[in-house]
Coordinates of N, CA and C in Angstrom, one line a residue:
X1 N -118.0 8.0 167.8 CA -117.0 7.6 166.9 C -117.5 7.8 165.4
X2 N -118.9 7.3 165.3 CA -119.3 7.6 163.7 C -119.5 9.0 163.6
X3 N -119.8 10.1 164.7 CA -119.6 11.6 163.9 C -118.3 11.9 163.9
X4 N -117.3 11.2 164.0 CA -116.1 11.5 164.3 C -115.8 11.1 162.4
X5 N -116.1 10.1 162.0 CA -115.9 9.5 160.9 C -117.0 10.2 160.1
X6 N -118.1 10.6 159.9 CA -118.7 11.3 159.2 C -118.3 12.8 159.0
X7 N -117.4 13.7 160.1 CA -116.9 14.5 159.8 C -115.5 14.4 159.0
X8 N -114.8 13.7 159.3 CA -113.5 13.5 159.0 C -114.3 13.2 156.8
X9 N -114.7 12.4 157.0 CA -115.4 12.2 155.3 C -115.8 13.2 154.9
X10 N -116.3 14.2 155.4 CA -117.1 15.2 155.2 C -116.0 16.2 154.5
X11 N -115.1 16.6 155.1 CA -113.9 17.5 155.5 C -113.0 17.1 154.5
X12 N -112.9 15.9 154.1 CA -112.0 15.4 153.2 C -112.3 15.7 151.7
X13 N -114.0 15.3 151.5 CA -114.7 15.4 150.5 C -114.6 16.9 150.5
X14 N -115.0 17.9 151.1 CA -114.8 19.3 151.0 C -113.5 20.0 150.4
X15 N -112.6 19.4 150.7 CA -111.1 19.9 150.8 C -110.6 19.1 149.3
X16 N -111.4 18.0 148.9 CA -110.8 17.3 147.4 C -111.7 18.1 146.4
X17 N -112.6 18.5 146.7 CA -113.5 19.3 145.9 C -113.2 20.6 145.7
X18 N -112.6 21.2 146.6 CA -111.9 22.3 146.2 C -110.4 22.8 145.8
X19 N -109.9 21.3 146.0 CA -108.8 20.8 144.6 C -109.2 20.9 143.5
X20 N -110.0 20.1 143.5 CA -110.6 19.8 142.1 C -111.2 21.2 141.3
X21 N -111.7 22.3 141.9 CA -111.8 23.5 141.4 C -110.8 24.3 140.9
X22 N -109.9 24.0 141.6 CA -108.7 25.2 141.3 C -108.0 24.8 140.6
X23 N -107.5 23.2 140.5 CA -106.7 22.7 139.6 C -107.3 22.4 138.2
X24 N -108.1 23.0 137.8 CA -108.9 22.5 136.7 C -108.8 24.3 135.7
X25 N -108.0 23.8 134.8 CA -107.9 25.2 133.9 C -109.4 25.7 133.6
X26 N -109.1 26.9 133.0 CA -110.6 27.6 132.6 C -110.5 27.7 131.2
X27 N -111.5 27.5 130.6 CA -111.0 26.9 129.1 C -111.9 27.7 128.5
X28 N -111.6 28.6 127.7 CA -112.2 29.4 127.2 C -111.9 29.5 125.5
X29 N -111.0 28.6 125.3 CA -110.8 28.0 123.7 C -111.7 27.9 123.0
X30 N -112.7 27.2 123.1 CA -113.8 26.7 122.5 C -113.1 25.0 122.6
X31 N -112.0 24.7 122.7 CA -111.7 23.3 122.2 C -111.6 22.6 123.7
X32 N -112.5 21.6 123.8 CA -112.4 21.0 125.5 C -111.7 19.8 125.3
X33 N -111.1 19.3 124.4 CA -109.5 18.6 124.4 C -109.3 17.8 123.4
X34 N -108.2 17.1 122.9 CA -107.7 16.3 121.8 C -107.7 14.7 122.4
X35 N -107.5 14.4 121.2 CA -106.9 12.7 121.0 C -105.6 12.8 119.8
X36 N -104.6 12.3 119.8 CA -104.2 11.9 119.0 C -103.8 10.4 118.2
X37 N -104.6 10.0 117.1 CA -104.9 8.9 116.9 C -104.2 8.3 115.9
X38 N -104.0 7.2 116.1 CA -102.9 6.1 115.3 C -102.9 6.0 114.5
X39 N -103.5 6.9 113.4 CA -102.8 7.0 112.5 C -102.1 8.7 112.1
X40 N -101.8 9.4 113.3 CA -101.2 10.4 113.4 C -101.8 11.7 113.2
X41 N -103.2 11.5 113.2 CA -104.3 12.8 113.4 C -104.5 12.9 114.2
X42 N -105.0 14.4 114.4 CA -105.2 15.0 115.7 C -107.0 15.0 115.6
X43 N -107.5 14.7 116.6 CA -109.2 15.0 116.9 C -109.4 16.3 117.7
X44 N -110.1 16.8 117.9 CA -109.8 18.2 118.4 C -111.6 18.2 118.9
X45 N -112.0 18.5 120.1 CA -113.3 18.2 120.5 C -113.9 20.0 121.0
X46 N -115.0 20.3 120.4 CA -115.2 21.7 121.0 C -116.3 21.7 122.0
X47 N -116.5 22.7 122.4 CA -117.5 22.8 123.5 C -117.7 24.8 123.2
X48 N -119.0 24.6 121.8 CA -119.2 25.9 121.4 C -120.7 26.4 122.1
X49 N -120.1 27.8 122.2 CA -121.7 28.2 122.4 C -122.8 27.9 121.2
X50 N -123.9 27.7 122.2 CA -125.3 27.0 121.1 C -125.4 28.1 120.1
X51 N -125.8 27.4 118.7 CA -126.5 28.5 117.4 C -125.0 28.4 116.7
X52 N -124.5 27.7 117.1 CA -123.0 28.0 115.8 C -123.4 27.7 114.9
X53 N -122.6 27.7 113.7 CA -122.8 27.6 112.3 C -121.7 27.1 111.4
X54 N -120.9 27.2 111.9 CA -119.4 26.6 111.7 C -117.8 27.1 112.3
X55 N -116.7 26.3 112.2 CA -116.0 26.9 112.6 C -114.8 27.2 112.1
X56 N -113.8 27.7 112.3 CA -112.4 28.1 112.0 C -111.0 27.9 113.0
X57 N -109.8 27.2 112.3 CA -108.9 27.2 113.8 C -107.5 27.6 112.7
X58 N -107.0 28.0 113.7 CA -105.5 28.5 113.3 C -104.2 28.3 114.6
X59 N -103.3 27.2 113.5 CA -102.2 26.3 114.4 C -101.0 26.8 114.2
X60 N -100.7 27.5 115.3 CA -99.3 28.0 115.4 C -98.3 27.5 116.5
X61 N -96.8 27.7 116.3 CA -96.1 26.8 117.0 C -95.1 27.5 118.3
X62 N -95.2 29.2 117.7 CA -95.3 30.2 118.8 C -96.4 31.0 119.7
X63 N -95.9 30.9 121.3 CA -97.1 31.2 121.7 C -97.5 32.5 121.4
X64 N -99.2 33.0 120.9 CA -99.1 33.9 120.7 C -99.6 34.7 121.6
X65 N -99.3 36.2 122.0 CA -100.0 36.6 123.0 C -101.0 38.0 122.7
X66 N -102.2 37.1 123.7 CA -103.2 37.6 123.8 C -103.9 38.7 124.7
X67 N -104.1 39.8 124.1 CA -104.3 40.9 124.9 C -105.7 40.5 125.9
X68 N -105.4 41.5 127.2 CA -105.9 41.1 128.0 C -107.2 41.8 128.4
X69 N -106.7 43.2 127.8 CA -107.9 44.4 128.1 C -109.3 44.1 127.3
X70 N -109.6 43.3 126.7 CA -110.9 42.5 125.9 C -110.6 43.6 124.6
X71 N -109.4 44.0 124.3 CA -108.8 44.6 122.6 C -109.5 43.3 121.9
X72 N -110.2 43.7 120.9 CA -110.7 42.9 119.9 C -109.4 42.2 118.8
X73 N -109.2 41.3 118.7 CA -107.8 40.9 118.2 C -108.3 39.9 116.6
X74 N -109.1 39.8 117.0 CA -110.1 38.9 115.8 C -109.5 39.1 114.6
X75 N -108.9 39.8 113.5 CA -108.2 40.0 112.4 C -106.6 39.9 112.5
X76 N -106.4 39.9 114.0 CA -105.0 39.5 114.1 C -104.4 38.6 113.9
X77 N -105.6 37.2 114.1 CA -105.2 36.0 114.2 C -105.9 35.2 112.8
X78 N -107.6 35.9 112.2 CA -108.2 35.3 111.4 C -107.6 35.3 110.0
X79 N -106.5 36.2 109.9 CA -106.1 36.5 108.4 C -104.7 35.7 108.2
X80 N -104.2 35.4 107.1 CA -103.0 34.6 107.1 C -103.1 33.0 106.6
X81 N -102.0 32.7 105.8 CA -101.7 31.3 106.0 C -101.7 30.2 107.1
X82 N -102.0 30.3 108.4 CA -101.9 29.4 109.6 C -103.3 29.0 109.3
X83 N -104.6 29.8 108.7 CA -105.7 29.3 109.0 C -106.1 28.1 108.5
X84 N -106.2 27.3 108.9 CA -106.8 26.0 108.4 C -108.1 25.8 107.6
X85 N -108.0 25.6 106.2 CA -108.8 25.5 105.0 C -109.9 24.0 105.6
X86 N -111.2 24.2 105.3 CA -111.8 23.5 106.2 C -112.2 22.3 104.1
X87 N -112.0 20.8 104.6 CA -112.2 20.4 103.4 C -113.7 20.1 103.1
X88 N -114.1 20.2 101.7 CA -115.4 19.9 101.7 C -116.1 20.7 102.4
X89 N -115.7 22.1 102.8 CA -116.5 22.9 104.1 C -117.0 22.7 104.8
X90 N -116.8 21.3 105.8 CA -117.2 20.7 106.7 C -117.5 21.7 107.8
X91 N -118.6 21.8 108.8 CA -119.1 22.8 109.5 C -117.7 22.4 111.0
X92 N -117.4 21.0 111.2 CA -116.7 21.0 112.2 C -117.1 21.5 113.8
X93 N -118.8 20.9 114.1 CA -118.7 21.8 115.2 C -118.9 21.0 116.6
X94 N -118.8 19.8 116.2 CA -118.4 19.2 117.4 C -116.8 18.6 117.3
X95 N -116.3 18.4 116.3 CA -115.0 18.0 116.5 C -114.6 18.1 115.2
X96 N -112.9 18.2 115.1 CA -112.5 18.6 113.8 C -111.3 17.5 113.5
X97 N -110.9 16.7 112.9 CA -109.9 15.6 112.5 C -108.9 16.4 111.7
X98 N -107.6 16.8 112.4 CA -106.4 17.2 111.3 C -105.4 16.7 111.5
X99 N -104.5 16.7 110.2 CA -103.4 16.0 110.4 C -103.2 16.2 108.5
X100 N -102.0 15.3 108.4 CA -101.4 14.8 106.6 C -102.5 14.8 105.6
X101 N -102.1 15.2 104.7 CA -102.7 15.1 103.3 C -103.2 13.6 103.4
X102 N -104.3 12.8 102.5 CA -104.3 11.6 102.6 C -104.8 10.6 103.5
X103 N -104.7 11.3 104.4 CA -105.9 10.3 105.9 C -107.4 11.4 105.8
X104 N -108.1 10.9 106.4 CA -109.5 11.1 106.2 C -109.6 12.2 107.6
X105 N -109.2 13.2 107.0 CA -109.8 14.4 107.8 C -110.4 15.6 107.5
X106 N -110.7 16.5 108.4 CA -111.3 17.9 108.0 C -110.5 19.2 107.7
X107 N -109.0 19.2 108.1 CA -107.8 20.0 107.9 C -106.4 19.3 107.9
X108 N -106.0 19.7 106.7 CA -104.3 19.5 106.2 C -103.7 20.5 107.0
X109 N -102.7 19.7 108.1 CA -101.6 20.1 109.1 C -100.3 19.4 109.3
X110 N -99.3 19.2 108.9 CA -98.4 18.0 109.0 C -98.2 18.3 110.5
X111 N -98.4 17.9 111.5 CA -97.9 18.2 113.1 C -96.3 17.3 113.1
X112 N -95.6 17.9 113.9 CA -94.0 17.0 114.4 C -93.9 17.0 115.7
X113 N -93.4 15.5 115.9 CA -93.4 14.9 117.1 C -92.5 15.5 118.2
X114 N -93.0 15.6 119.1 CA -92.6 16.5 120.5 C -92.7 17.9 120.3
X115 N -93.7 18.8 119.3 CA -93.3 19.9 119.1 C -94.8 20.4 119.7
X116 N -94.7 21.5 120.1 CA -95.9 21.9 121.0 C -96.6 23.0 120.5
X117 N -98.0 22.9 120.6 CA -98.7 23.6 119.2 C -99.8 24.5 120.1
X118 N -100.1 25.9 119.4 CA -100.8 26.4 120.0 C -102.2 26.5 119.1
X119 N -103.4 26.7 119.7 CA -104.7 26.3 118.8 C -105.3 27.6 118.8
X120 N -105.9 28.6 118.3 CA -107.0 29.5 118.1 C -108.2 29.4 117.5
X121 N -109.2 28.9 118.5 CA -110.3 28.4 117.3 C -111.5 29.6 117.4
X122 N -111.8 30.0 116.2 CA -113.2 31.0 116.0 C -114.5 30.1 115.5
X123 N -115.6 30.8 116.0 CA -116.8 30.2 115.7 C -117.3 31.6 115.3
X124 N -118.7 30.9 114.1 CA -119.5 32.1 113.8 C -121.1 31.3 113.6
X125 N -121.6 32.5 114.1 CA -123.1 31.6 114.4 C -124.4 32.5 113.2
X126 N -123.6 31.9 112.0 CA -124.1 33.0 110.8 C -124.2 34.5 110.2
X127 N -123.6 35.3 111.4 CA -123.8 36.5 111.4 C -122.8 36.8 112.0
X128 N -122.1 36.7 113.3 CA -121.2 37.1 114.4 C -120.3 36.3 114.7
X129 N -119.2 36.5 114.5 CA -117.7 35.6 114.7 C -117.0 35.7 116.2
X130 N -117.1 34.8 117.1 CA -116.1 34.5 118.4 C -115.1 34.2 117.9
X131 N -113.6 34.6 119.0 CA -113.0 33.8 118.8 C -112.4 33.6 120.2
X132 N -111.3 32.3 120.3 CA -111.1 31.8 121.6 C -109.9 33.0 122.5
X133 N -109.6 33.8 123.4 CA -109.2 34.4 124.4 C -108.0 33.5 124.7
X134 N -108.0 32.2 124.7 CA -106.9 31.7 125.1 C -106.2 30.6 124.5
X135 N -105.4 30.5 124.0 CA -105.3 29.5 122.9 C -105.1 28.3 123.6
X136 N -105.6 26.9 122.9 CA -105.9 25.6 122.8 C -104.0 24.9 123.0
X137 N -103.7 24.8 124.3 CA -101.8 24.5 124.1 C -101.8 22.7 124.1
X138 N -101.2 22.2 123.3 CA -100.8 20.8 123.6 C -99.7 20.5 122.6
X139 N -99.0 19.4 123.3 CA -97.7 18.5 122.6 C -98.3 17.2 121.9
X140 N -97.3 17.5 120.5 CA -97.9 16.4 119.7 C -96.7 15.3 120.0
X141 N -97.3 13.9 120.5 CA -96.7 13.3 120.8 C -97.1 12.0 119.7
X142 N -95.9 11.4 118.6 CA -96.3 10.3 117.3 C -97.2 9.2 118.1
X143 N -97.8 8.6 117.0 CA -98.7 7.4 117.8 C -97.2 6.5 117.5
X144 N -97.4 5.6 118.7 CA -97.0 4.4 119.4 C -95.7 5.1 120.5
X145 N -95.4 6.3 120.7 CA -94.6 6.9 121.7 C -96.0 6.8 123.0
X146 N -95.2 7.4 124.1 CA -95.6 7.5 125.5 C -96.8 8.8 125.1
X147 N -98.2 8.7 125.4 CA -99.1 9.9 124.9 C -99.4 10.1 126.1
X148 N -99.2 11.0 126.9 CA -99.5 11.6 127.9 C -100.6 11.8 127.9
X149 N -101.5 12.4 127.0 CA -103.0 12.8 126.9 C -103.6 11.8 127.4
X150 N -103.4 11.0 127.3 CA -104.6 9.4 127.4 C -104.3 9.5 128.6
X151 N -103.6 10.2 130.2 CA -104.0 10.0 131.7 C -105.1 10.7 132.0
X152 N -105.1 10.6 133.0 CA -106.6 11.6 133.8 C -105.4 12.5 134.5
X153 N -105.7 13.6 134.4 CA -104.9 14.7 135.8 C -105.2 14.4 136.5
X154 N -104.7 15.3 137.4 CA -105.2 15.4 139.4 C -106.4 16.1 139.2
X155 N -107.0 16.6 138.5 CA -108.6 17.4 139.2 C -109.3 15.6 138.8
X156 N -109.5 15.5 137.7 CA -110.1 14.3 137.6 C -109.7 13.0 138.9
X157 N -108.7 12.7 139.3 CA -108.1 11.9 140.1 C -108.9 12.3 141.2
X158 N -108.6 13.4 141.5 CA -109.4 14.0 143.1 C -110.8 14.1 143.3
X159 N -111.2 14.5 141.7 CA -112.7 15.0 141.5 C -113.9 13.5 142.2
X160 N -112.9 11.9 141.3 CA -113.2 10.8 141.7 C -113.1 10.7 143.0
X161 N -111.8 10.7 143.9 CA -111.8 10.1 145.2 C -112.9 10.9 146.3
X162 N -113.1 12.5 146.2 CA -113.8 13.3 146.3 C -115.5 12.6 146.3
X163 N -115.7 12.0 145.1 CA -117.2 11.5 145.0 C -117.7 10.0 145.9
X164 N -116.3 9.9 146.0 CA -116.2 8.1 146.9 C -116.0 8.5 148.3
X165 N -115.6 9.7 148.7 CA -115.5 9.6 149.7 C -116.9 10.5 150.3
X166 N -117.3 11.2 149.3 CA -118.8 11.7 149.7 C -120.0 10.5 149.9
X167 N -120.1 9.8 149.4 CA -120.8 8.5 149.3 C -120.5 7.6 150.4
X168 N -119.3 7.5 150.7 CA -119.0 7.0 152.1 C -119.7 7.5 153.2
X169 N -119.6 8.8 152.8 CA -119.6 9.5 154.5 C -121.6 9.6 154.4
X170 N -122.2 9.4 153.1 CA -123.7 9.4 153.3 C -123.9 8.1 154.0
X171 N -123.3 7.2 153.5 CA -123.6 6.0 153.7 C -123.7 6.0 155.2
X172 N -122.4 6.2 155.8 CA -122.4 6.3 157.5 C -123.4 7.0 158.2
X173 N -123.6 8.1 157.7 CA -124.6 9.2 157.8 C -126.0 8.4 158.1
X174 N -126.4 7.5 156.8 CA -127.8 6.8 156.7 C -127.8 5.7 157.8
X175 N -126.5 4.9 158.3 CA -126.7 4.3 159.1 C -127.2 4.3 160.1
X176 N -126.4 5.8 160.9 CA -126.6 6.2 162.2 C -128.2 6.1 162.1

């Protein structure tokens, strides 16, 4: 009965785990996710390759599309009014605060509620400029409305039950 239950844990933990891989976007933005905070700024969190030096983002509200063949697009996107003027030249390289003139951030953006925003963020590591392949997609939802961001998805959801149910089945495991 307990290899019966050590496999069944086993099998379950396996099968939540490879939920949890596939449901989990591949994020090649540079930005590994937002908050939107009460007083109506956006936090924007990166996850840059090491040696950066600072960064750059540009917020558009149509999707733009990005060529697939690895076409170097870099001037397509870095030139223009969308680029966000960094204040005080703040390097921004773990996280960037935008939003209204007036609140205490790193870029002037007025965002509107329920409208869905696409992100492009470049880094440059003093010499050589990245930029992100896929753009950064989220809905700006006003503070005190319903903010969807603040849930955990299903990879996170699974990723958990997956770790509980691995631990379970050691446990049984150590008993035998």
């Amino acid at each position: 009965m307990k290899k019966l239950l050590v496999s069944l844990a086993v099998v379950c933990m396996v099968s939540l785990l490879a939920v949890c891989a596939f449901a989990a976007p591949v994020n090649d933005s540079f930005i590994s996710g937002h908050v939107i905070n009460e007083d109506g700024t956006v936090t924007f969190t990166y996850s840059l390759p090491a040696g950066q030096a600072w960064t750059e983002m540009r917020i558009v509200t149509d999707a733009p599309t990005m060529a697939t063949d690895g076409t170097d697009q870099f001037w397509d996107f870095y030139v223009g009014d969308e680029i966000l003027a960094r204040i005080d030249n703040a390097q921004c390289l773990q996280m960037r605060v935008v939003g209204a003139e007036g609140n205490d951030v790193n870029s002037v953006f007025n965002f509107v509620d329920g409208q869905t925003y696409y992100v492009i963020s470049f880094c440059c590591d003093g010499g050589a400029w990245s930029y992100s392949t896929t753009p950064y997609e989220f809905t700006y939802t006003a503070p005190g409305q319903d903010n969807p961001q603040d849930s955990a998805d299903l990879s996170v959801i699974a990723y958990a039950v997956a770790a509980i149910t691995g631990c379970g089945a050691l446990v049984i495991a150590k008993k035998k």
